mmCIF file of N, CA and C in Angstrom:
data_model
loop_
_atom_site.group_PDB
_atom_site.id
_atom_site.type_symbol
_atom_site.label_atom_id
_atom_site.label_comp_id
_atom_site.label_asym_id
_atom_site.label_seq_id
_atom_site.Cartn_x
_atom_site.Cartn_y
_atom_site.Cartn_z
ATOM 1 N N UNK A 7 0.847 -1.168 0.000
ATOM 2 C CA UNK A 7 0.000 0.000 0.000
ATOM 3 C C UNK A 7 0.896 1.235 0.000
ATOM 4 N N UNK A 8 0.536 2.217 -0.793
ATOM 5 C CA UNK A 8 1.261 3.480 -0.869
ATOM 6 C C UNK A 8 0.453 4.552 -0.160
ATOM 7 N N UNK A 9 1.046 5.178 0.824
ATOM 8 C CA UNK A 9 0.382 6.236 1.568
ATOM 9 C C UNK A 9 0.874 7.574 1.013
ATOM 10 N N UNK A 10 -0.053 8.413 0.648
ATOM 11 C CA UNK A 10 0.280 9.725 0.108
ATOM 12 C C UNK A 10 -0.241 10.776 1.079
ATOM 13 N N UNK A 11 0.630 11.686 1.457
ATOM 14 C CA UNK A 11 0.250 12.772 2.347
ATOM 15 C C UNK A 11 0.099 14.031 1.505
ATOM 16 N N UNK A 12 -1.057 14.665 1.608
ATOM 17 C CA UNK A 12 -1.309 15.900 0.877
ATOM 18 C C UNK A 12 -0.785 17.055 1.725
ATOM 19 N N UNK A 13 0.284 17.674 1.273
ATOM 20 C CA UNK A 13 0.918 18.739 2.047
ATOM 21 C C UNK A 13 0.504 20.140 1.593
ATOM 22 N N UNK A 14 -0.486 20.213 0.747
ATOM 23 C CA UNK A 14 -0.937 21.527 0.291
ATOM 24 C C UNK A 14 -1.597 22.287 1.442
ATOM 25 N N UNK A 15 -1.631 23.608 1.322
ATOM 26 C CA UNK A 15 -2.163 24.441 2.397
ATOM 27 C C UNK A 15 -3.664 24.211 2.589
ATOM 28 N N UNK A 16 -4.127 24.568 3.790
ATOM 29 C CA UNK A 16 -5.558 24.459 4.087
ATOM 30 C C UNK A 16 -6.393 25.294 3.130
ATOM 31 N N UNK A 17 -5.864 26.453 2.717
ATOM 32 C CA UNK A 17 -6.596 27.331 1.805
ATOM 33 C C UNK A 17 -6.814 26.651 0.450
ATOM 34 N N UNK A 18 -5.788 25.978 -0.048
ATOM 35 C CA UNK A 18 -5.913 25.279 -1.324
ATOM 36 C C UNK A 18 -6.922 24.146 -1.211
ATOM 37 N N UNK A 19 -6.818 23.361 -0.157
ATOM 38 C CA UNK A 19 -7.743 22.236 0.020
ATOM 39 C C UNK A 19 -9.179 22.728 0.150
ATOM 40 N N UNK A 20 -9.382 23.827 0.873
ATOM 41 C CA UNK A 20 -10.723 24.379 1.043
ATOM 42 C C UNK A 20 -11.270 24.916 -0.282
ATOM 43 N N UNK A 21 -10.435 25.611 -1.055
ATOM 44 C CA UNK A 21 -10.876 26.098 -2.361
ATOM 45 C C UNK A 21 -11.298 24.939 -3.256
ATOM 46 N N UNK A 22 -10.513 23.887 -3.286
ATOM 47 C CA UNK A 22 -10.881 22.734 -4.109
ATOM 48 C C UNK A 22 -12.227 22.163 -3.667
ATOM 49 N N UNK A 23 -12.434 22.093 -2.361
ATOM 50 C CA UNK A 23 -13.702 21.556 -1.846
ATOM 51 C C UNK A 23 -14.871 22.488 -2.196
ATOM 52 N N UNK A 24 -14.685 23.786 -1.976
ATOM 53 C CA UNK A 24 -15.760 24.746 -2.252
ATOM 54 C C UNK A 24 -16.173 24.754 -3.715
ATOM 55 N N UNK A 25 -15.211 24.539 -4.603
ATOM 56 C CA UNK A 25 -15.477 24.703 -6.027
ATOM 57 C C UNK A 25 -15.734 23.394 -6.761
ATOM 58 N N UNK A 26 -15.995 22.321 -6.028
ATOM 59 C CA UNK A 26 -16.403 21.083 -6.689
ATOM 60 C C UNK A 26 -17.779 21.290 -7.286
ATOM 61 N N UNK A 27 -18.048 20.541 -8.332
ATOM 62 C CA UNK A 27 -19.348 20.706 -8.944
ATOM 63 C C UNK A 27 -19.680 19.604 -9.913
ATOM 64 N N UNK A 28 -20.788 19.805 -10.590
ATOM 65 C CA UNK A 28 -21.221 18.866 -11.594
ATOM 66 C C UNK A 28 -20.264 18.858 -12.770
ATOM 67 N N UNK A 29 -19.648 17.717 -13.022
ATOM 68 C CA UNK A 29 -18.725 17.561 -14.150
ATOM 69 C C UNK A 29 -17.600 18.595 -14.087
ATOM 70 N N UNK A 30 -17.121 18.901 -12.862
ATOM 71 C CA UNK A 30 -16.164 19.981 -12.659
ATOM 72 C C UNK A 30 -15.312 19.676 -11.439
ATOM 73 N N UNK A 31 -14.002 19.679 -11.624
ATOM 74 C CA UNK A 31 -13.063 19.447 -10.538
ATOM 75 C C UNK A 31 -11.952 20.478 -10.606
ATOM 76 N N UNK A 32 -11.663 21.082 -9.497
ATOM 77 C CA UNK A 32 -10.607 22.083 -9.406
ATOM 78 C C UNK A 32 -9.340 21.442 -8.859
ATOM 79 N N UNK A 33 -8.186 21.854 -9.389
ATOM 80 C CA UNK A 33 -6.884 21.457 -8.848
ATOM 81 C C UNK A 33 -6.046 22.706 -8.682
ATOM 82 N N UNK A 34 -5.447 22.875 -7.513
ATOM 83 C CA UNK A 34 -4.563 23.998 -7.224
ATOM 84 C C UNK A 34 -3.328 23.500 -6.497
ATOM 85 N N UNK A 35 -2.216 24.184 -6.695
ATOM 86 C CA UNK A 35 -1.044 23.921 -5.880
ATOM 87 C C UNK A 35 -0.092 25.102 -5.958
ATOM 88 N N UNK A 36 0.628 25.281 -4.885
ATOM 89 C CA UNK A 36 1.712 26.260 -4.853
ATOM 90 C C UNK A 36 2.971 25.521 -4.416
ATOM 91 N N UNK A 37 4.087 25.951 -4.941
ATOM 92 C CA UNK A 37 5.370 25.327 -4.656
ATOM 93 C C UNK A 37 6.342 26.425 -4.257
ATOM 94 N N UNK A 38 7.147 26.166 -3.267
ATOM 95 C CA UNK A 38 8.154 27.132 -2.871
ATOM 96 C C UNK A 38 8.003 27.502 -1.420
ATOM 97 N N UNK A 39 8.874 28.355 -0.949
ATOM 98 C CA UNK A 39 9.844 29.121 -1.717
ATOM 99 C C UNK A 39 11.088 28.299 -2.062
ATOM 100 N N UNK A 40 11.671 28.664 -3.188
ATOM 101 C CA UNK A 40 12.901 28.048 -3.678
ATOM 102 C C UNK A 40 13.929 29.145 -3.948
ATOM 103 N N UNK A 41 15.207 28.799 -3.840
ATOM 104 C CA UNK A 41 16.222 29.760 -4.287
ATOM 105 C C UNK A 41 16.139 29.903 -5.808
ATOM 106 N N UNK A 42 16.746 30.925 -6.341
ATOM 107 C CA UNK A 42 16.682 31.188 -7.788
ATOM 108 C C UNK A 42 17.869 30.583 -8.538
ATOM 109 N N UNK A 43 18.429 29.502 -8.017
ATOM 110 C CA UNK A 43 19.621 28.915 -8.636
ATOM 111 C C UNK A 43 19.308 27.916 -9.748
ATOM 112 N N UNK A 44 18.033 27.658 -10.012
ATOM 113 C CA UNK A 44 17.626 26.770 -11.102
ATOM 114 C C UNK A 44 16.773 27.548 -12.090
ATOM 115 N N UNK A 45 16.766 27.078 -13.334
ATOM 116 C CA UNK A 45 15.818 27.629 -14.307
ATOM 117 C C UNK A 45 14.410 27.207 -13.899
ATOM 118 N N UNK A 46 13.406 27.859 -14.443
ATOM 119 C CA UNK A 46 12.023 27.491 -14.147
ATOM 120 C C UNK A 46 11.786 26.021 -14.474
ATOM 121 N N UNK A 47 12.196 25.589 -15.667
ATOM 122 C CA UNK A 47 11.952 24.201 -16.056
ATOM 123 C C UNK A 47 12.670 23.226 -15.127
ATOM 124 N N UNK A 48 13.904 23.520 -14.754
ATOM 125 C CA UNK A 48 14.640 22.643 -13.831
ATOM 126 C C UNK A 48 13.929 22.590 -12.482
ATOM 127 N N UNK A 49 13.414 23.730 -12.016
ATOM 128 C CA UNK A 49 12.702 23.733 -10.732
ATOM 129 C C UNK A 49 11.408 22.944 -10.824
ATOM 130 N N UNK A 50 10.685 23.086 -11.926
ATOM 131 C CA UNK A 50 9.453 22.313 -12.116
ATOM 132 C C UNK A 50 9.751 20.822 -12.130
ATOM 133 N N UNK A 51 10.791 20.419 -12.824
ATOM 134 C CA UNK A 51 11.142 18.999 -12.890
ATOM 135 C C UNK A 51 11.552 18.467 -11.522
ATOM 136 N N UNK A 52 12.140 19.315 -10.712
ATOM 137 C CA UNK A 52 12.559 18.906 -9.378
ATOM 138 C C UNK A 52 11.376 18.839 -8.403
ATOM 139 N N UNK A 53 10.466 19.809 -8.477
ATOM 140 C CA UNK A 53 9.418 19.915 -7.460
ATOM 141 C C UNK A 53 8.027 19.482 -7.905
ATOM 142 N N UNK A 54 7.758 19.464 -9.202
ATOM 143 C CA UNK A 54 6.428 19.103 -9.691
ATOM 144 C C UNK A 54 6.434 17.716 -10.330
ATOM 145 N N UNK A 55 7.334 17.491 -11.276
ATOM 146 C CA UNK A 55 7.420 16.191 -11.928
ATOM 147 C C UNK A 55 8.522 16.174 -12.969
ATOM 148 N N UNK A 56 9.172 15.042 -13.092
ATOM 149 C CA UNK A 56 10.310 14.909 -14.006
ATOM 150 C C UNK A 56 9.951 15.167 -15.463
ATOM 151 N N UNK A 57 8.685 15.000 -15.826
ATOM 152 C CA UNK A 57 8.280 15.168 -17.212
ATOM 153 C C UNK A 57 7.861 16.573 -17.596
ATOM 154 N N UNK A 58 7.996 17.542 -16.696
ATOM 155 C CA UNK A 58 7.559 18.918 -16.996
ATOM 156 C C UNK A 58 8.421 19.543 -18.087
ATOM 157 N N UNK A 59 7.750 20.010 -19.129
ATOM 158 C CA UNK A 59 8.414 20.740 -20.198
ATOM 159 C C UNK A 59 7.653 22.033 -20.433
ATOM 160 N N UNK A 60 8.338 23.152 -20.249
ATOM 161 C CA UNK A 60 7.720 24.463 -20.426
ATOM 162 C C UNK A 60 7.583 24.743 -21.916
ATOM 163 N N UNK A 61 6.377 25.116 -22.336
ATOM 164 C CA UNK A 61 6.123 25.429 -23.734
ATOM 165 C C UNK A 61 6.417 26.872 -24.066
ATOM 166 N N UNK A 62 6.396 27.724 -23.075
ATOM 167 C CA UNK A 62 6.668 29.128 -23.274
ATOM 168 C C UNK A 62 6.294 29.909 -22.040
ATOM 169 N N UNK A 63 6.699 31.170 -22.023
ATOM 170 C CA UNK A 63 6.361 32.026 -20.903
ATOM 171 C C UNK A 63 6.333 33.468 -21.369
ATOM 172 N N UNK A 64 5.699 34.298 -20.574
ATOM 173 C CA UNK A 64 5.640 35.724 -20.878
ATOM 174 C C UNK A 64 5.570 36.504 -19.582
ATOM 175 N N UNK A 65 6.067 37.714 -19.632
ATOM 176 C CA UNK A 65 6.064 38.580 -18.468
ATOM 177 C C UNK A 65 4.648 39.075 -18.191
ATOM 178 N N UNK A 66 4.316 39.215 -16.931
ATOM 179 C CA UNK A 66 3.028 39.783 -16.554
ATOM 180 C C UNK A 66 3.221 40.581 -15.276
ATOM 181 N N UNK A 67 2.179 41.205 -14.811
ATOM 182 C CA UNK A 67 2.238 42.001 -13.588
ATOM 183 C C UNK A 67 1.312 41.396 -12.539
ATOM 184 N N UNK A 68 1.455 41.853 -11.309
ATOM 185 C CA UNK A 68 0.666 41.299 -10.209
ATOM 186 C C UNK A 68 -0.836 41.470 -10.432
ATOM 187 N N UNK A 69 -1.250 42.630 -10.912
ATOM 188 C CA UNK A 69 -2.694 42.844 -11.095
ATOM 189 C C UNK A 69 -3.268 41.928 -12.173
ATOM 190 N N UNK A 70 -2.533 41.696 -13.248
ATOM 191 C CA UNK A 70 -3.009 40.794 -14.302
ATOM 192 C C UNK A 70 -3.037 39.352 -13.801
ATOM 193 N N UNK A 71 -2.012 38.931 -13.068
ATOM 194 C CA UNK A 71 -1.983 37.571 -12.522
ATOM 195 C C UNK A 71 -3.129 37.369 -11.532
ATOM 196 N N UNK A 72 -3.319 38.348 -10.643
ATOM 197 C CA UNK A 72 -4.422 38.272 -9.673
ATOM 198 C C UNK A 72 -5.757 38.166 -10.413
ATOM 199 N N UNK A 73 -5.938 39.003 -11.423
ATOM 200 C CA UNK A 73 -7.184 38.970 -12.189
ATOM 201 C C UNK A 73 -7.433 37.624 -12.827
ATOM 202 N N UNK A 74 -6.397 37.025 -13.391
ATOM 203 C CA UNK A 74 -6.560 35.716 -14.024
ATOM 204 C C UNK A 74 -6.899 34.632 -13.007
ATOM 205 N N UNK A 75 -6.232 34.662 -11.864
ATOM 206 C CA UNK A 75 -6.517 33.668 -10.827
ATOM 207 C C UNK A 75 -7.951 33.814 -10.331
ATOM 208 N N UNK A 76 -8.356 35.038 -9.998
ATOM 209 C CA UNK A 76 -9.718 35.270 -9.485
ATOM 210 C C UNK A 76 -10.760 34.909 -10.536
ATOM 211 N N UNK A 77 -10.546 35.341 -11.775
ATOM 212 C CA UNK A 77 -11.492 35.018 -12.845
ATOM 213 C C UNK A 77 -11.627 33.497 -13.014
ATOM 214 N N UNK A 78 -10.511 32.803 -12.943
ATOM 215 C CA UNK A 78 -10.545 31.342 -13.079
ATOM 216 C C UNK A 78 -11.306 30.709 -11.928
ATOM 217 N N UNK A 79 -10.982 31.111 -10.702
ATOM 218 C CA UNK A 79 -11.637 30.516 -9.536
ATOM 219 C C UNK A 79 -13.133 30.807 -9.503
ATOM 220 N N UNK A 80 -13.536 31.947 -10.053
ATOM 221 C CA UNK A 80 -14.961 32.305 -10.061
ATOM 222 C C UNK A 80 -15.658 31.906 -11.363
ATOM 223 N N UNK A 81 -14.994 31.091 -12.164
ATOM 224 C CA UNK A 81 -15.594 30.599 -13.414
ATOM 225 C C UNK A 81 -16.858 29.813 -13.064
ATOM 226 N N UNK A 82 -17.986 30.261 -13.589
ATOM 227 C CA UNK A 82 -19.262 29.655 -13.189
ATOM 228 C C UNK A 82 -19.666 28.461 -14.034
ATOM 229 N N UNK A 83 -19.011 28.262 -15.176
ATOM 230 C CA UNK A 83 -19.414 27.162 -16.041
ATOM 231 C C UNK A 83 -20.723 27.474 -16.730
ATOM 232 N N UNK A 84 -21.465 26.429 -17.058
ATOM 233 C CA UNK A 84 -22.789 26.603 -17.667
ATOM 234 C C UNK A 84 -23.693 25.489 -17.156
ATOM 235 N N UNK A 85 -24.781 25.238 -17.810
ATOM 236 C CA UNK A 85 -25.722 24.225 -17.346
ATOM 237 C C UNK A 85 -25.154 22.823 -17.277
ATOM 238 N N UNK A 86 -24.087 22.542 -18.025
ATOM 239 C CA UNK A 86 -23.532 21.194 -18.059
ATOM 240 C C UNK A 86 -22.332 20.962 -17.166
ATOM 241 N N UNK A 87 -21.749 22.033 -16.652
ATOM 242 C CA UNK A 87 -20.581 21.884 -15.777
ATOM 243 C C UNK A 87 -20.400 23.143 -14.946
ATOM 244 N N UNK A 88 -19.652 23.021 -13.890
ATOM 245 C CA UNK A 88 -19.296 24.183 -13.078
ATOM 246 C C UNK A 88 -19.465 23.925 -11.604
ATOM 247 N N UNK A 89 -18.929 24.835 -10.787
ATOM 248 C CA UNK A 89 -19.047 24.684 -9.333
ATOM 249 C C UNK A 89 -20.495 24.785 -8.889
ATOM 250 N N UNK A 90 -20.836 24.045 -7.863
ATOM 251 C CA UNK A 90 -22.191 24.081 -7.317
ATOM 252 C C UNK A 90 -22.350 25.290 -6.399
ATOM 253 N N UNK A 91 -23.451 25.991 -6.533
ATOM 254 C CA UNK A 91 -23.832 27.100 -5.654
ATOM 255 C C UNK A 91 -22.726 28.154 -5.505
ATOM 256 N N UNK A 92 -22.079 28.509 -6.601
ATOM 257 C CA UNK A 92 -20.969 29.456 -6.556
ATOM 258 C C UNK A 92 -21.343 30.819 -5.966
ATOM 259 N N UNK A 93 -22.484 31.412 -6.305
ATOM 260 C CA UNK A 93 -22.788 32.729 -5.726
ATOM 261 C C UNK A 93 -22.767 32.739 -4.193
ATOM 262 N N UNK A 94 -23.214 31.684 -3.566
ATOM 263 C CA UNK A 94 -23.232 31.615 -2.104
ATOM 264 C C UNK A 94 -21.827 31.454 -1.518
ATOM 265 N N UNK A 95 -20.890 30.988 -2.315
ATOM 266 C CA UNK A 95 -19.526 30.729 -1.847
ATOM 267 C C UNK A 95 -18.544 31.824 -2.252
ATOM 268 N N UNK A 96 -19.002 32.774 -3.029
ATOM 269 C CA UNK A 96 -18.130 33.780 -3.638
ATOM 270 C C UNK A 96 -17.233 34.503 -2.627
ATOM 271 N N UNK A 97 -17.788 34.999 -1.543
ATOM 272 C CA UNK A 97 -16.978 35.771 -0.595
ATOM 273 C C UNK A 97 -15.906 34.907 0.055
ATOM 274 N N UNK A 98 -16.205 33.669 0.376
ATOM 275 C CA UNK A 98 -15.185 32.790 0.955
ATOM 276 C C UNK A 98 -14.116 32.431 -0.074
ATOM 277 N N UNK A 99 -14.515 32.214 -1.322
ATOM 278 C CA UNK A 99 -13.549 31.938 -2.388
ATOM 279 C C UNK A 99 -12.594 33.119 -2.540
ATOM 280 N N UNK A 100 -13.117 34.328 -2.560
ATOM 281 C CA UNK A 100 -12.275 35.518 -2.697
ATOM 282 C C UNK A 100 -11.332 35.682 -1.503
ATOM 283 N N UNK A 101 -11.824 35.430 -0.306
ATOM 284 C CA UNK A 101 -10.986 35.540 0.890
ATOM 285 C C UNK A 101 -9.842 34.534 0.842
ATOM 286 N N UNK A 102 -10.155 33.285 0.505
ATOM 287 C CA UNK A 102 -9.134 32.241 0.428
ATOM 288 C C UNK A 102 -8.137 32.509 -0.695
ATOM 289 N N UNK A 103 -8.627 33.024 -1.807
ATOM 290 C CA UNK A 103 -7.732 33.355 -2.923
ATOM 291 C C UNK A 103 -6.732 34.422 -2.503
ATOM 292 N N UNK A 104 -7.174 35.418 -1.777
ATOM 293 C CA UNK A 104 -6.262 36.478 -1.311
ATOM 294 C C UNK A 104 -5.221 35.918 -0.351
ATOM 295 N N UNK A 105 -5.610 35.018 0.529
ATOM 296 C CA UNK A 105 -4.636 34.380 1.424
ATOM 297 C C UNK A 105 -3.598 33.623 0.598
ATOM 298 N N UNK A 106 -4.054 32.866 -0.378
ATOM 299 C CA UNK A 106 -3.149 32.103 -1.240
ATOM 300 C C UNK A 106 -2.193 33.029 -1.991
ATOM 301 N N UNK A 107 -2.694 34.113 -2.525
ATOM 302 C CA UNK A 107 -1.852 35.053 -3.277
ATOM 303 C C UNK A 107 -0.827 35.741 -2.369
ATOM 304 N N UNK A 108 -1.178 35.967 -1.105
ATOM 305 C CA UNK A 108 -0.194 36.487 -0.150
ATOM 306 C C UNK A 108 0.877 35.436 0.140
ATOM 307 N N UNK A 109 0.471 34.184 0.257
ATOM 308 C CA UNK A 109 1.420 33.108 0.560
ATOM 309 C C UNK A 109 2.486 32.963 -0.519
ATOM 310 N N UNK A 110 2.132 33.240 -1.769
ATOM 311 C CA UNK A 110 3.102 33.122 -2.867
ATOM 312 C C UNK A 110 3.747 34.474 -3.195
ATOM 313 N N UNK A 111 3.532 35.453 -2.330
ATOM 314 C CA UNK A 111 4.188 36.767 -2.415
ATOM 315 C C UNK A 111 3.903 37.497 -3.725
ATOM 316 N N UNK A 112 2.711 37.333 -4.263
ATOM 317 C CA UNK A 112 2.372 37.953 -5.543
ATOM 318 C C UNK A 112 2.588 39.469 -5.522
ATOM 319 N N UNK A 113 2.117 40.137 -4.487
ATOM 320 C CA UNK A 113 2.207 41.600 -4.448
ATOM 321 C C UNK A 113 3.607 42.117 -4.137
ATOM 322 N N UNK A 114 4.505 41.235 -3.747
ATOM 323 C CA UNK A 114 5.893 41.628 -3.468
ATOM 324 C C UNK A 114 6.832 41.216 -4.599
ATOM 325 N N UNK A 115 6.277 40.687 -5.672
ATOM 326 C CA UNK A 115 7.097 40.115 -6.740
ATOM 327 C C UNK A 115 7.906 41.169 -7.480
ATOM 328 N N UNK A 116 9.136 40.782 -7.762
ATOM 329 C CA UNK A 116 9.999 41.570 -8.636
ATOM 330 C C UNK A 116 9.761 41.164 -10.088
ATOM 331 N N UNK A 117 9.498 39.874 -10.288
ATOM 332 C CA UNK A 117 9.267 39.308 -11.626
ATOM 333 C C UNK A 117 8.122 38.309 -11.515
ATOM 334 N N UNK A 118 7.194 38.376 -12.465
ATOM 335 C CA UNK A 118 6.123 37.380 -12.577
ATOM 336 C C UNK A 118 6.095 36.932 -14.028
ATOM 337 N N UNK A 119 6.210 35.646 -14.233
ATOM 338 C CA UNK A 119 6.153 35.060 -15.574
ATOM 339 C C UNK A 119 4.968 34.105 -15.615
ATOM 340 N N UNK A 120 4.094 34.296 -16.588
ATOM 341 C CA UNK A 120 3.025 33.332 -16.853
ATOM 342 C C UNK A 120 3.646 32.291 -17.762
ATOM 343 N N UNK A 121 3.435 31.011 -17.479
ATOM 344 C CA UNK A 121 4.007 29.973 -18.322
ATOM 345 C C UNK A 121 2.971 28.883 -18.565
ATOM 346 N N UNK A 122 3.286 28.007 -19.512
ATOM 347 C CA UNK A 122 2.427 26.863 -19.779
ATOM 348 C C UNK A 122 3.312 25.657 -20.036
ATOM 349 N N UNK A 123 2.744 24.512 -19.743
ATOM 350 C CA UNK A 123 3.463 23.253 -19.913
ATOM 351 C C UNK A 123 2.944 22.527 -21.144
ATOM 352 N N UNK A 124 3.857 22.021 -21.951
ATOM 353 C CA UNK A 124 3.453 21.190 -23.082
ATOM 354 C C UNK A 124 3.475 19.715 -22.693
ATOM 355 N N UNK A 125 4.199 19.406 -21.635
ATOM 356 C CA UNK A 125 4.238 18.036 -21.110
ATOM 357 C C UNK A 125 4.384 18.092 -19.604
ATOM 358 N N UNK A 126 3.842 17.065 -18.959
ATOM 359 C CA UNK A 126 4.059 16.898 -17.538
ATOM 360 C C UNK A 126 3.172 17.705 -16.624
ATOM 361 N N UNK A 127 2.028 18.186 -17.119
ATOM 362 C CA UNK A 127 1.122 18.936 -16.245
ATOM 363 C C UNK A 127 0.664 18.001 -15.130
ATOM 364 N N UNK A 128 0.698 18.444 -13.878
ATOM 365 C CA UNK A 128 0.310 17.565 -12.774
ATOM 366 C C UNK A 128 -1.195 17.312 -12.687
ATOM 367 N N UNK A 129 -1.980 18.041 -13.437
ATOM 368 C CA UNK A 129 -3.430 17.853 -13.451
ATOM 369 C C UNK A 129 -3.869 17.658 -14.902
ATOM 370 N N UNK A 130 -5.157 17.765 -15.141
ATOM 371 C CA UNK A 130 -5.702 17.562 -16.481
ATOM 372 C C UNK A 130 -6.565 18.769 -16.839
ATOM 373 N N UNK A 131 -5.950 19.850 -17.361
ATOM 374 C CA UNK A 131 -6.724 21.060 -17.644
ATOM 375 C C UNK A 131 -7.716 20.862 -18.794
ATOM 376 N N UNK A 132 -8.956 21.217 -18.552
ATOM 377 C CA UNK A 132 -9.985 21.160 -19.589
ATOM 378 C C UNK A 132 -10.654 22.525 -19.740
ATOM 379 N N UNK A 133 -11.183 23.068 -18.656
ATOM 380 C CA UNK A 133 -11.964 24.297 -18.740
ATOM 381 C C UNK A 133 -11.079 25.528 -18.676
ATOM 382 N N UNK A 134 -10.081 25.514 -17.812
ATOM 383 C CA UNK A 134 -9.138 26.628 -17.701
ATOM 384 C C UNK A 134 -7.900 26.150 -16.970
ATOM 385 N N UNK A 135 -6.813 26.917 -17.106
ATOM 386 C CA UNK A 135 -5.627 26.667 -16.295
ATOM 387 C C UNK A 135 -4.789 27.928 -16.234
ATOM 388 N N UNK A 136 -3.976 28.021 -15.202
ATOM 389 C CA UNK A 136 -3.007 29.107 -15.080
ATOM 390 C C UNK A 136 -1.759 28.554 -14.417
ATOM 391 N N UNK A 137 -0.633 29.212 -14.678
ATOM 392 C CA UNK A 137 0.637 28.850 -14.061
ATOM 393 C C UNK A 137 1.508 30.094 -14.028
ATOM 394 N N UNK A 138 2.030 30.412 -12.839
ATOM 395 C CA UNK A 138 2.851 31.599 -12.653
ATOM 396 C C UNK A 138 4.133 31.268 -11.917
ATOM 397 N N UNK A 139 5.209 31.828 -12.407
ATOM 398 C CA UNK A 139 6.514 31.787 -11.766
ATOM 399 C C UNK A 139 6.672 33.148 -11.092
ATOM 400 N N UNK A 140 6.656 33.170 -9.771
ATOM 401 C CA UNK A 140 6.658 34.415 -9.004
ATOM 402 C C UNK A 140 7.995 34.525 -8.279
ATOM 403 N N UNK A 141 8.737 35.570 -8.598
ATOM 404 C CA UNK A 141 10.047 35.774 -7.974
ATOM 405 C C UNK A 141 10.000 37.034 -7.130
ATOM 406 N N UNK A 142 10.285 36.848 -5.830
ATOM 407 C CA UNK A 142 10.235 37.966 -4.889
ATOM 408 C C UNK A 142 11.305 37.777 -3.828
ATOM 409 N N UNK A 143 11.997 38.835 -3.525
ATOM 410 C CA UNK A 143 12.969 38.846 -2.439
ATOM 411 C C UNK A 143 13.989 37.710 -2.555
ATOM 412 N N UNK A 144 14.442 37.461 -3.779
ATOM 413 C CA UNK A 144 15.469 36.453 -4.014
ATOM 414 C C UNK A 144 14.997 35.016 -3.943
ATOM 415 N N UNK A 145 13.666 34.816 -3.971
ATOM 416 C CA UNK A 145 13.112 33.461 -3.932
ATOM 417 C C UNK A 145 12.045 33.296 -5.004
ATOM 418 N N UNK A 146 11.671 32.044 -5.255
ATOM 419 C CA UNK A 146 10.686 31.711 -6.291
ATOM 420 C C UNK A 146 9.535 30.916 -5.660
ATOM 421 N N UNK A 147 8.334 31.285 -6.087
ATOM 422 C CA UNK A 147 7.129 30.507 -5.803
ATOM 423 C C UNK A 147 6.499 30.180 -7.140
ATOM 424 N N UNK A 148 5.895 29.027 -7.228
ATOM 425 C CA UNK A 148 5.182 28.615 -8.441
ATOM 426 C C UNK A 148 3.725 28.378 -8.032
ATOM 427 N N UNK A 149 2.821 28.997 -8.747
ATOM 428 C CA UNK A 149 1.387 28.848 -8.489
ATOM 429 C C UNK A 149 0.740 28.290 -9.735
ATOM 430 N N UNK A 150 0.030 27.174 -9.568
ATOM 431 C CA UNK A 150 -0.640 26.523 -10.709
ATOM 432 C C UNK A 150 -2.052 26.132 -10.330
ATOM 433 N N UNK A 151 -2.948 26.192 -11.298
ATOM 434 C CA UNK A 151 -4.320 25.772 -11.090
ATOM 435 C C UNK A 151 -4.970 25.380 -12.392
ATOM 436 N N UNK A 152 -5.976 24.504 -12.301
ATOM 437 C CA UNK A 152 -6.725 24.114 -13.493
ATOM 438 C C UNK A 152 -8.066 23.522 -13.075
ATOM 439 N N UNK A 153 -8.965 23.457 -14.021
ATOM 440 C CA UNK A 153 -10.264 22.821 -13.816
ATOM 441 C C UNK A 153 -10.504 21.838 -14.931
ATOM 442 N N UNK A 154 -11.080 20.711 -14.578
ATOM 443 C CA UNK A 154 -11.353 19.682 -15.565
ATOM 444 C C UNK A 154 -12.688 19.025 -15.259
ATOM 445 N N UNK A 155 -13.069 18.102 -16.128
ATOM 446 C CA UNK A 155 -14.321 17.372 -15.901
ATOM 447 C C UNK A 155 -14.036 16.027 -15.292
#
C-alpha cells in the first residue's frame, strides 16, 4: 500500500472543496519558496514532476496575474458543468484566494512570468488553467491551477 500525504495548504484544500461541482473538478497547488539557482523548467522537474516541459512564458504584472486567478476561480461554467452554488460561496472563495496570493508573495514580486506546460502537467486542464513563476525577495514561488471534468 502506498500512503500519500497531501501537504498543500488548508486554503488550497478548502478552495478545491468549495469549487467542486457537476462535471467539474478544481486542482490547485503552490510550490516554494525556492532559491533562484535553477531555471524554471529545472525547478518544475525537481518539485512538480520529471516530465515537466515548459512550452513558453511571458512577463506579466501582479494585477493581471491576480485577475486571471480570481477570474478562473470564479468561473461559473454553464448548465452542463461548473461549481455548485458558486454565488453563495463567492466571498469565501475571494478571501481564500487572497490568502493564497499572499502566501506566494504575488504583491511583493519583482518578476512574474506566466508559463504553460506542453508536457508533464500535474493535473488535467480542460476548462481553464493558469501557471505563474513568481520571484520575490530572491526566492521563487510557483502557483498553478486548473479545472477539468
